[in-house]
Amino acid sequence: MTRPLDRAYEIARQRQARVVLPEMDDPRIAEAARRLSQEGLAVPVPVADANNRLTDQLVAQRGMRAAIAGRLLNRPLIRAAAMVGAGQADLLVAGAVAPTRRVIEAASLAIGIEPGIDTVSSFFLMDFPDGRAFLFADCAVNVDPDETALADIATATARRAEALLGHADVALLSFSTGHSGAGATVEKMRAVAQRTGFTGPVQADAALDPATAQQKGCAGGDANVLIFPNLDAGNIAYKLMVQLAGARAYGPILQGFRAPICDLSRGASVDEIVNGTILAIACASSA
């Protein structure tokens, strides 16, 4: 069985994506860039100086005046995002120094939102010791998404699952399956299911076990994409899987933009930077 990260490495070697890493002053980023280049996984490109093409990208994307765009381009993170938006790089890797909100701000200004999606979100690739793999979303960005945002999160994550896992079987998780219970989050997930056609609301056991799903009278039981009703549930779940089940969590990868973005943890290791970059490349290959 080919693990998803191995599959992503194969895609990266074939694609040779141009990756811009605006935090090269950090030794971890510099070493990750060296490894990406030396191992033939990606082509790190330097952050460009401010130029008319990048200014034009901000003006076109946000409708701002050129003078304002010029001032924004004094920031390396925004220049890097503008390079992706202008086609001078394929994806952005940042967050070892900048907080997530700044990475999202730069991408929103310069890259823009994926067609058909209005919500920026994130996912983790969860790789378990028994060989199973899942995408968990949203575990890092949206605190209490409404049904419209959750539909976007589910749709975007399904697209990423197609690239990383080969197929997407989406479960909209709740404390209730079908019509067995009621509550605000249950109704929210039911509305998302009606919007998207994905399975839900469904409890985690019915989402993951066919026999339980049959007993509870719902379809599925073999989900590989788990969508949580809020950030509490998603963040707690992925951390529990790491601590109690020995899962490896790769990410978060930001989605909902025209290009996937690897949003690094401030404490990310070189291995985590490389692996996150590779996942973002694999996701970009499906766009």
PDB file of C-alpha atoms in Angstrom:
ATOM      1  CA  MET A   1       0.000   0.000   0.000  1.00  0.00           C
ATOM      2  CA  THR A   2       1.381   3.379  -1.027  1.00  0.00           C
ATOM      3  CA  ARG A   3       1.070   5.854   1.817  1.00  0.00           C
ATOM      4  CA  PRO A   4      -0.333   9.274   0.908  1.00  0.00           C
ATOM      5  CA  LEU A   5       2.875  11.100   1.784  1.00  0.00           C
ATOM      6  CA  ASP A   6       4.866   8.746  -0.466  1.00  0.00           C
ATOM      7  CA  ARG A   7       2.331   9.394  -3.230  1.00  0.00           C
ATOM      8  CA  ALA A   8       2.777  13.132  -2.681  1.00  0.00           C
ATOM      9  CA  TYR A   9       6.559  12.791  -2.942  1.00  0.00           C
ATOM     10  CA  GLU A  10       6.172  11.028  -6.301  1.00  0.00           C
ATOM     11  CA  ILE A  11       3.906  13.815  -7.562  1.00  0.00           C
ATOM     12  CA  ALA A  12       6.357  16.468  -6.367  1.00  0.00           C
ATOM     13  CA  ARG A  13       9.299  14.855  -8.164  1.00  0.00           C
ATOM     14  CA  GLN A  14       7.301  14.759 -11.377  1.00  0.00           C
ATOM     15  CA  ARG A  15       5.943  18.274 -11.098  1.00  0.00           C
ATOM     16  CA  GLN A  16       9.039  20.251 -10.066  1.00  0.00           C
ATOM     17  CA  ALA A  17       6.891  23.054  -8.690  1.00  0.00           C
ATOM     18  CA  ARG A  18       8.320  26.499  -8.103  1.00  0.00           C
ATOM     19  CA  VAL A  19       8.049  27.187  -4.380  1.00  0.00           C
ATOM     20  CA  VAL A  20       8.498  30.606  -2.812  1.00  0.00           C
ATOM     21  CA  LEU A  21       9.571  30.642   0.848  1.00  0.00           C
ATOM     22  CA  PRO A  22       9.643  34.242   2.113  1.00  0.00           C
ATOM     23  CA  GLU A  23      11.099  33.368   5.538  1.00  0.00           C
ATOM     24  CA  MET A  24      14.545  32.261   4.347  1.00  0.00           C
ATOM     25  CA  ASP A  25      16.254  34.112   7.202  1.00  0.00           C
ATOM     26  CA  ASP A  26      15.033  31.293   9.449  1.00  0.00           C
ATOM     27  CA  PRO A  27      17.634  28.474   9.392  1.00  0.00           C
ATOM     28  CA  ARG A  28      14.904  25.827   9.280  1.00  0.00           C
ATOM     29  CA  ILE A  29      13.437  27.321   6.119  1.00  0.00           C
ATOM     30  CA  ALA A  30      16.857  27.632   4.515  1.00  0.00           C
ATOM     31  CA  GLU A  31      17.633  23.975   5.256  1.00  0.00           C
ATOM     32  CA  ALA A  32      14.225  22.832   3.994  1.00  0.00           C
ATOM     33  CA  ALA A  33      14.757  24.775   0.764  1.00  0.00           C
ATOM     34  CA  ARG A  34      18.165  23.133   0.359  1.00  0.00           C
ATOM     35  CA  ARG A  35      16.649  19.686   0.812  1.00  0.00           C
ATOM     36  CA  LEU A  36      13.783  20.351  -1.565  1.00  0.00           C
ATOM     37  CA  SER A  37      16.245  21.390  -4.242  1.00  0.00           C
ATOM     38  CA  GLN A  38      18.923  18.773  -3.572  1.00  0.00           C
ATOM     39  CA  GLU A  39      16.430  15.877  -3.500  1.00  0.00           C
ATOM     40  CA  GLY A  40      14.689  17.013  -6.689  1.00  0.00           C
ATOM     41  CA  LEU A  41      11.378  17.646  -4.943  1.00  0.00           C
ATOM     42  CA  ALA A  42      10.778  21.293  -5.865  1.00  0.00           C
ATOM     43  CA  VAL A  43      12.431  24.398  -7.251  1.00  0.00           C
ATOM     44  CA  PRO A  44      12.751  27.033  -4.503  1.00  0.00           C
ATOM     45  CA  VAL A  45      12.597  30.527  -5.992  1.00  0.00           C
ATOM     46  CA  PRO A  46      13.710  33.733  -4.250  1.00  0.00           C
ATOM     47  CA  VAL A  47      11.222  36.416  -3.315  1.00  0.00           C
ATOM     48  CA  ALA A  48      11.162  38.925  -6.133  1.00  0.00           C
ATOM     49  CA  ASP A  49      11.751  42.606  -5.666  1.00  0.00           C
ATOM     50  CA  ALA A  50       8.649  44.774  -5.975  1.00  0.00           C
ATOM     51  CA  ASN A  51       7.882  45.283  -9.652  1.00  0.00           C
ATOM     52  CA  ASN A  52       5.068  46.372 -11.943  1.00  0.00           C
ATOM     53  CA  ARG A  53       3.847  42.841 -12.508  1.00  0.00           C
ATOM     54  CA  LEU A  54       3.330  42.271  -8.802  1.00  0.00           C
ATOM     55  CA  THR A  55       1.716  45.697  -8.408  1.00  0.00           C
ATOM     56  CA  ASP A  56      -0.644  44.893 -11.276  1.00  0.00           C
ATOM     57  CA  GLN A  57      -1.556  41.597  -9.581  1.00  0.00           C
ATOM     58  CA  LEU A  58      -2.644  43.337  -6.387  1.00  0.00           C
ATOM     59  CA  VAL A  59      -4.540  45.999  -8.317  1.00  0.00           C
ATOM     60  CA  ALA A  60      -6.335  43.380 -10.405  1.00  0.00           C
ATOM     61  CA  GLN A  61      -7.055  41.093  -7.478  1.00  0.00           C
ATOM     62  CA  ARG A  62      -8.283  43.640  -4.944  1.00  0.00           C
ATOM     63  CA  GLY A  63      -9.103  46.725  -7.005  1.00  0.00           C
ATOM     64  CA  MET A  64      -6.755  48.881  -4.951  1.00  0.00           C
ATOM     65  CA  ARG A  65      -4.787  51.871  -6.150  1.00  0.00           C
ATOM     66  CA  ALA A  66      -1.280  51.232  -7.442  1.00  0.00           C
ATOM     67  CA  ALA A  67       0.240  53.425  -4.731  1.00  0.00           C
ATOM     68  CA  ILE A  68      -1.345  51.306  -1.998  1.00  0.00           C
ATOM     69  CA  ALA A  69      -0.242  48.117  -3.752  1.00  0.00           C
ATOM     70  CA  GLY A  70       3.291  49.460  -3.889  1.00  0.00           C
ATOM     71  CA  ARG A  71       3.333  50.066  -0.141  1.00  0.00           C
ATOM     72  CA  LEU A  72       1.962  46.570   0.579  1.00  0.00           C
ATOM     73  CA  LEU A  73       4.687  45.045  -1.565  1.00  0.00           C
ATOM     74  CA  ASN A  74       7.263  46.301   0.906  1.00  0.00           C
ATOM     75  CA  ARG A  75       6.338  43.182   2.896  1.00  0.00           C
ATOM     76  CA  PRO A  76       8.151  40.033   1.698  1.00  0.00           C
ATOM     77  CA  LEU A  77       5.180  37.816   2.582  1.00  0.00           C
ATOM     78  CA  ILE A  78       2.839  39.806   0.354  1.00  0.00           C
ATOM     79  CA  ARG A  79       5.422  39.922  -2.453  1.00  0.00           C
ATOM     80  CA  ALA A  80       5.721  36.138  -2.219  1.00  0.00           C
ATOM     81  CA  ALA A  81       1.942  35.706  -2.391  1.00  0.00           C
ATOM     82  CA  ALA A  82       1.774  38.119  -5.330  1.00  0.00           C
ATOM     83  CA  MET A  83       4.359  35.999  -7.149  1.00  0.00           C
ATOM     84  CA  VAL A  84       1.990  33.019  -6.864  1.00  0.00           C
ATOM     85  CA  GLY A  85      -0.955  35.113  -7.996  1.00  0.00           C
ATOM     86  CA  ALA A  86       1.023  36.453 -10.963  1.00  0.00           C
ATOM     87  CA  GLY A  87       2.261  33.024 -12.029  1.00  0.00           C
ATOM     88  CA  GLN A  88       5.891  33.547 -11.011  1.00  0.00           C
ATOM     89  CA  ALA A  89       5.679  30.740  -8.440  1.00  0.00           C
ATOM     90  CA  ASP A  90       3.362  27.765  -8.010  1.00  0.00           C
ATOM     91  CA  LEU A  91       2.829  27.867  -4.271  1.00  0.00           C
ATOM     92  CA  LEU A  92       3.639  29.687  -1.054  1.00  0.00           C
ATOM     93  CA  VAL A  93       5.184  28.141   2.066  1.00  0.00           C
ATOM     94  CA  ALA A  94       5.135  30.411   5.141  1.00  0.00           C
ATOM     95  CA  GLY A  95       4.229  30.574   8.800  1.00  0.00           C
ATOM     96  CA  ALA A  96       7.444  29.598  10.560  1.00  0.00           C
ATOM     97  CA  VAL A  97       7.744  33.288  11.495  1.00  0.00           C
ATOM     98  CA  ALA A  98       4.462  34.912  10.421  1.00  0.00           C
ATOM     99  CA  PRO A  99       1.214  33.999  12.223  1.00  0.00           C
ATOM    100  CA  THR A 100      -1.546  32.230  10.307  1.00  0.00           C
ATOM    101  CA  ARG A 101      -3.651  35.385  10.076  1.00  0.00           C
ATOM    102  CA  ARG A 102      -0.833  37.141   8.190  1.00  0.00           C
ATOM    103  CA  VAL A 103      -0.409  34.242   5.788  1.00  0.00           C
ATOM    104  CA  ILE A 104      -4.153  34.257   5.104  1.00  0.00           C
ATOM    105  CA  GLU A 105      -4.120  38.045   4.688  1.00  0.00           C
ATOM    106  CA  ALA A 106      -1.302  37.887   2.123  1.00  0.00           C
ATOM    107  CA  ALA A 107      -2.964  35.117   0.140  1.00  0.00           C
ATOM    108  CA  SER A 108      -6.327  36.893   0.221  1.00  0.00           C
ATOM    109  CA  LEU A 109      -4.768  40.096  -1.091  1.00  0.00           C
ATOM    110  CA  ALA A 110      -2.629  38.576  -3.816  1.00  0.00           C
ATOM    111  CA  ILE A 111      -3.811  35.084  -4.795  1.00  0.00           C
ATOM    112  CA  GLY A 112      -7.568  35.117  -4.472  1.00  0.00           C
ATOM    113  CA  ILE A 113     -10.241  32.553  -3.727  1.00  0.00           C
ATOM    114  CA  GLU A 114     -10.715  29.225  -5.501  1.00  0.00           C
ATOM    115  CA  PRO A 115     -13.632  29.258  -7.991  1.00  0.00           C
ATOM    116  CA  GLY A 116     -16.816  28.001  -6.384  1.00  0.00           C
ATOM    117  CA  ILE A 117     -15.428  28.409  -2.847  1.00  0.00           C
ATOM    118  CA  ASP A 118     -15.941  31.431  -0.564  1.00  0.00           C
ATOM    119  CA  THR A 119     -14.351  30.122   2.636  1.00  0.00           C
ATOM    120  CA  VAL A 120     -10.670  29.780   3.498  1.00  0.00           C
ATOM    121  CA  SER A 121     -10.076  26.686   5.616  1.00  0.00           C
ATOM    122  CA  SER A 122      -7.460  24.086   6.435  1.00  0.00           C
ATOM    123  CA  PHE A 123      -6.982  20.351   6.586  1.00  0.00           C
ATOM    124  CA  PHE A 124      -4.587  17.871   8.150  1.00  0.00           C
ATOM    125  CA  LEU A 125      -3.504  14.630   6.549  1.00  0.00           C
ATOM    126  CA  MET A 126      -3.779  12.033   9.312  1.00  0.00           C
ATOM    127  CA  ASP A 127      -1.600   8.964   8.723  1.00  0.00           C
ATOM    128  CA  PHE A 128      -2.232   6.055  11.114  1.00  0.00           C
ATOM    129  CA  PRO A 129       0.148   3.206  12.032  1.00  0.00           C
ATOM    130  CA  ASP A 130      -2.208   0.602  10.518  1.00  0.00           C
ATOM    131  CA  GLY A 131      -1.889   2.239   7.093  1.00  0.00           C
ATOM    132  CA  ARG A 132      -5.197   4.077   7.080  1.00  0.00           C
ATOM    133  CA  ALA A 133      -5.196   7.748   6.115  1.00  0.00           C
ATOM    134  CA  PHE A 134      -7.776  10.507   6.450  1.00  0.00           C
ATOM    135  CA  LEU A 135      -8.187  14.205   5.870  1.00  0.00           C
ATOM    136  CA  PHE A 136      -9.535  16.107   8.901  1.00  0.00           C
ATOM    137  CA  ALA A 137     -11.097  19.566   8.431  1.00  0.00           C
ATOM    138  CA  ASP A 138     -11.300  22.233   9.645  1.00  0.00           C
ATOM    139  CA  CYS A 139      -8.852  21.914  12.529  1.00  0.00           C
ATOM    140  CA  ALA A 140      -7.012  25.244  12.436  1.00  0.00           C
ATOM    141  CA  VAL A 141      -8.914  28.212  10.980  1.00  0.00           C
ATOM    142  CA  ASN A 142     -12.701  28.502  11.325  1.00  0.00           C
ATOM    143  CA  VAL A 143     -13.949  28.647  14.918  1.00  0.00           C
ATOM    144  CA  ASP A 144     -17.673  28.150  14.360  1.00  0.00           C
ATOM    145  CA  PRO A 145     -18.433  27.880  10.628  1.00  0.00           C
ATOM    146  CA  ASP A 146     -22.044  28.191   9.499  1.00  0.00           C
ATOM    147  CA  GLU A 147     -23.628  25.793   7.025  1.00  0.00           C
ATOM    148  CA  THR A 148     -22.403  27.762   4.000  1.00  0.00           C
ATOM    149  CA  ALA A 149     -18.812  27.763   5.245  1.00  0.00           C
ATOM    150  CA  LEU A 150     -18.993  24.084   6.176  1.00  0.00           C
ATOM    151  CA  ALA A 151     -20.231  23.229   2.695  1.00  0.00           C
ATOM    152  CA  ASP A 152     -17.196  25.063   1.290  1.00  0.00           C
ATOM    153  CA  ILE A 153     -14.883  23.269   3.727  1.00  0.00           C
ATOM    154  CA  ALA A 154     -16.303  19.873   2.803  1.00  0.00           C
ATOM    155  CA  THR A 155     -16.137  20.569  -0.934  1.00  0.00           C
ATOM    156  CA  ALA A 156     -12.573  21.884  -0.821  1.00  0.00           C
ATOM    157  CA  THR A 157     -11.372  19.014   1.364  1.00  0.00           C
ATOM    158  CA  ALA A 158     -12.966  16.450  -0.952  1.00  0.00           C
ATOM    159  CA  ARG A 159     -10.928  17.905  -3.826  1.00  0.00           C
ATOM    160  CA  ARG A 160      -7.741  17.570  -1.785  1.00  0.00           C
ATOM    161  CA  ALA A 161      -8.635  13.974  -0.895  1.00  0.00           C
ATOM    162  CA  GLU A 162      -8.934  13.114  -4.578  1.00  0.00           C
ATOM    163  CA  ALA A 163      -5.348  14.295  -5.041  1.00  0.00           C
ATOM    164  CA  LEU A 164      -3.817  12.809  -1.897  1.00  0.00           C
ATOM    165  CA  LEU A 165      -5.875   9.685  -1.220  1.00  0.00           C
ATOM    166  CA  GLY A 166      -7.142   8.811  -4.690  1.00  0.00           C
ATOM    167  CA  HIS A 167     -10.817   9.234  -3.784  1.00  0.00           C
ATOM    168  CA  ALA A 168     -13.044  11.165  -1.401  1.00  0.00           C
ATOM    169  CA  ASP A 169     -15.702   9.660   0.856  1.00  0.00           C
ATOM    170  CA  VAL A 170     -16.901  12.551   3.008  1.00  0.00           C
ATOM    171  CA  ALA A 171     -18.612  12.281   6.399  1.00  0.00           C
ATOM    172  CA  LEU A 172     -20.211  15.307   8.076  1.00  0.00           C
ATOM    173  CA  LEU A 173     -19.698  14.461  11.735  1.00  0.00           C
ATOM    174  CA  SER A 174     -22.123  15.080  14.581  1.00  0.00           C
ATOM    175  CA  PHE A 175     -23.154  13.609  17.920  1.00  0.00           C
ATOM    176  CA  SER A 176     -26.238  12.245  16.126  1.00  0.00           C
ATOM    177  CA  THR A 177     -26.746  10.034  13.078  1.00  0.00           C
ATOM    178  CA  GLY A 178     -29.551  10.759  10.648  1.00  0.00           C
ATOM    179  CA  HIS A 179     -32.712  11.783  12.473  1.00  0.00           C
ATOM    180  CA  SER A 180     -31.883  10.162  15.820  1.00  0.00           C
ATOM    181  CA  GLY A 181     -31.168  13.424  17.609  1.00  0.00           C
ATOM    182  CA  ALA A 182     -31.600  17.174  17.482  1.00  0.00           C
ATOM    183  CA  GLY A 183     -29.537  20.219  18.242  1.00  0.00           C
ATOM    184  CA  ALA A 184     -27.946  23.224  16.614  1.00  0.00           C
ATOM    185  CA  THR A 185     -24.891  21.395  15.256  1.00  0.00           C
ATOM    186  CA  VAL A 186     -26.996  18.436  14.124  1.00  0.00           C
ATOM    187  CA  GLU A 187     -29.267  20.704  12.109  1.00  0.00           C
ATOM    188  CA  LYS A 188     -26.246  22.541  10.746  1.00  0.00           C
ATOM    189  CA  MET A 189     -24.666  19.323   9.475  1.00  0.00           C
ATOM    190  CA  ARG A 190     -28.003  18.176   8.069  1.00  0.00           C
ATOM    191  CA  ALA A 191     -28.229  21.393   6.078  1.00  0.00           C
ATOM    192  CA  VAL A 192     -24.669  20.889   4.808  1.00  0.00           C
ATOM    193  CA  ALA A 193     -25.570  17.366   3.690  1.00  0.00           C
ATOM    194  CA  GLN A 194     -28.537  18.728   1.759  1.00  0.00           C
ATOM    195  CA  ARG A 195     -26.328  21.322   0.081  1.00  0.00           C
ATOM    196  CA  THR A 196     -23.482  18.975  -0.843  1.00  0.00           C
ATOM    197  CA  GLY A 197     -24.852  15.444  -1.050  1.00  0.00           C
ATOM    198  CA  PHE A 198     -22.219  14.219   1.416  1.00  0.00           C
ATOM    199  CA  THR A 199     -23.146  11.808   4.205  1.00  0.00           C
ATOM    200  CA  GLY A 200     -24.402  13.477   7.357  1.00  0.00           C
ATOM    201  CA  PRO A 201     -25.128  14.153  10.043  1.00  0.00           C
ATOM    202  CA  VAL A 202     -23.311  11.015  11.115  1.00  0.00           C
ATOM    203  CA  GLN A 203     -21.554   9.879  14.284  1.00  0.00           C
ATOM    204  CA  ALA A 204     -17.885   8.984  14.033  1.00  0.00           C
ATOM    205  CA  ASP A 205     -18.412   5.245  14.562  1.00  0.00           C
ATOM    206  CA  ALA A 206     -21.004   5.045  11.779  1.00  0.00           C
ATOM    207  CA  ALA A 207     -18.756   7.117   9.517  1.00  0.00           C
ATOM    208  CA  LEU A 208     -15.856   4.694   9.940  1.00  0.00           C
ATOM    209  CA  ASP A 209     -17.417   1.249  10.439  1.00  0.00           C
ATOM    210  CA  PRO A 210     -19.767  -0.278   7.821  1.00  0.00           C
ATOM    211  CA  ALA A 211     -21.452  -2.612  10.334  1.00  0.00           C
ATOM    212  CA  THR A 212     -22.241   0.287  12.665  1.00  0.00           C
ATOM    213  CA  ALA A 213     -23.486   2.370   9.750  1.00  0.00           C
ATOM    214  CA  GLN A 214     -25.853  -0.429   8.758  1.00  0.00           C
ATOM    215  CA  GLN A 215     -27.143  -0.794  12.315  1.00  0.00           C
ATOM    216  CA  LYS A 216     -27.814   2.943  12.473  1.00  0.00           C
ATOM    217  CA  GLY A 217     -29.536   2.936   9.106  1.00  0.00           C
ATOM    218  CA  CYS A 218     -27.180   5.209   7.218  1.00  0.00           C
ATOM    219  CA  ALA A 219     -25.007   4.946   4.164  1.00  0.00           C
ATOM    220  CA  GLY A 220     -21.241   4.800   4.313  1.00  0.00           C
ATOM    221  CA  GLY A 221     -18.982   3.456   6.999  1.00  0.00           C
ATOM    222  CA  ASP A 222     -15.780   3.886   5.036  1.00  0.00           C
ATOM    223  CA  ALA A 223     -15.200   7.648   5.134  1.00  0.00           C
ATOM    224  CA  ASN A 224     -11.715   9.020   4.504  1.00  0.00           C
ATOM    225  CA  VAL A 225     -12.655  12.716   4.870  1.00  0.00           C
ATOM    226  CA  LEU A 226     -13.981  13.795   8.263  1.00  0.00           C
ATOM    227  CA  ILE A 227     -15.616  17.217   8.493  1.00  0.00           C
ATOM    228  CA  PHE A 228     -16.114  18.555  12.014  1.00  0.00           C
ATOM    229  CA  PRO A 229     -18.919  20.927  13.060  1.00  0.00           C
ATOM    230  CA  ASN A 230     -16.549  23.452  14.645  1.00  0.00           C
ATOM    231  CA  LEU A 231     -12.932  24.140  15.519  1.00  0.00           C
ATOM    232  CA  ASP A 232     -13.254  22.728  19.028  1.00  0.00           C
ATOM    233  CA  ALA A 233     -14.183  19.312  17.687  1.00  0.00           C
ATOM    234  CA  GLY A 234     -11.643  19.289  14.855  1.00  0.00           C
ATOM    235  CA  ASN A 235      -8.654  20.523  16.808  1.00  0.00           C
ATOM    236  CA  ILE A 236      -9.330  18.247  19.772  1.00  0.00           C
ATOM    237  CA  ALA A 237      -9.847  15.228  17.519  1.00  0.00           C
ATOM    238  CA  TYR A 238      -6.641  15.552  15.540  1.00  0.00           C
ATOM    239  CA  LYS A 239      -4.528  16.117  18.640  1.00  0.00           C
ATOM    240  CA  LEU A 240      -6.106  13.113  20.381  1.00  0.00           C
ATOM    241  CA  MET A 241      -5.325  10.940  17.369  1.00  0.00           C
ATOM    242  CA  VAL A 242      -1.681  11.996  17.555  1.00  0.00           C
ATOM    243  CA  GLN A 243      -1.370  11.473  21.297  1.00  0.00           C
ATOM    244  CA  LEU A 244      -3.462   8.330  21.787  1.00  0.00           C
ATOM    245  CA  ALA A 245      -3.473   6.535  18.445  1.00  0.00           C
ATOM    246  CA  GLY A 246       0.054   7.253  17.229  1.00  0.00           C
ATOM    247  CA  ALA A 247      -1.158   9.074  14.120  1.00  0.00           C
ATOM    248  CA  ARG A 248       1.087  11.446  12.233  1.00  0.00           C
ATOM    249  CA  ALA A 249      -0.548  14.783  11.445  1.00  0.00           C
ATOM    250  CA  TYR A 250       0.737  16.589   8.351  1.00  0.00           C
ATOM    251  CA  GLY A 251      -0.348  20.180   7.870  1.00  0.00           C
ATOM    252  CA  PRO A 252      -2.218  22.346   8.185  1.00  0.00           C
ATOM    253  CA  ILE A 253      -2.564  23.074   4.494  1.00  0.00           C
ATOM    254  CA  LEU A 254      -4.653  26.148   3.746  1.00  0.00           C
ATOM    255  CA  GLN A 255      -7.318  25.637   1.097  1.00  0.00           C
ATOM    256  CA  GLY A 256      -9.928  27.783  -0.567  1.00  0.00           C
ATOM    257  CA  PHE A 257      -7.339  29.895  -2.395  1.00  0.00           C
ATOM    258  CA  ARG A 258      -6.480  29.555  -6.079  1.00  0.00           C
ATOM    259  CA  ALA A 259      -3.280  27.819  -4.982  1.00  0.00           C
ATOM    260  CA  PRO A 260      -2.794  25.628  -1.893  1.00  0.00           C
ATOM    261  CA  ILE A 261      -0.630  27.167   0.809  1.00  0.00           C
ATOM    262  CA  CYS A 262       1.505  25.395   3.365  1.00  0.00           C
ATOM    263  CA  ASP A 263       0.864  27.231   6.628  1.00  0.00           C
ATOM    264  CA  LEU A 264       3.712  26.242   8.923  1.00  0.00           C
ATOM    265  CA  SER A 265       3.628  26.024  12.675  1.00  0.00           C
ATOM    266  CA  ARG A 266       5.995  28.450  14.389  1.00  0.00           C
ATOM    267  CA  GLY A 267       7.641  25.381  15.939  1.00  0.00           C
ATOM    268  CA  ALA A 268       7.867  23.410  12.689  1.00  0.00           C
ATOM    269  CA  SER A 269      10.904  21.186  12.185  1.00  0.00           C
ATOM    270  CA  VAL A 270      12.766  20.925   8.897  1.00  0.00           C
ATOM    271  CA  ASP A 271      11.065  17.584   8.215  1.00  0.00           C
ATOM    272  CA  GLU A 272       7.651  19.130   8.844  1.00  0.00           C
ATOM    273  CA  ILE A 273       8.435  22.022   6.510  1.00  0.00           C
ATOM    274  CA  VAL A 274       9.527  19.655   3.743  1.00  0.00           C
ATOM    275  CA  ASN A 275       6.548  17.337   4.206  1.00  0.00           C
ATOM    276  CA  GLY A 276       4.051  20.202   4.322  1.00  0.00           C
ATOM    277  CA  THR A 277       5.525  21.631   1.137  1.00  0.00           C
ATOM    278  CA  ILE A 278       5.226  18.274  -0.590  1.00  0.00           C
ATOM    279  CA  LEU A 279       1.561  17.947   0.382  1.00  0.00           C
ATOM    280  CA  ALA A 280       0.815  21.427  -0.932  1.00  0.00           C
ATOM    281  CA  ILE A 281       2.516  20.549  -4.216  1.00  0.00           C
ATOM    282  CA  ALA A 282       0.414  17.392  -4.552  1.00  0.00           C
ATOM    283  CA  CYS A 283      -2.738  19.397  -3.882  1.00  0.00           C
ATOM    284  CA  ALA A 284      -1.721  22.035  -6.422  1.00  0.00           C
ATOM    285  CA  SER A 285      -1.302  19.339  -9.055  1.00  0.00           C
ATOM    286  CA  SER A 286      -5.045  18.630  -8.836  1.00  0.00           C
ATOM    287  CA  ALA A 287      -6.139  22.245  -9.229  1.00  0.00           C
TER     288      ALA A 287
END
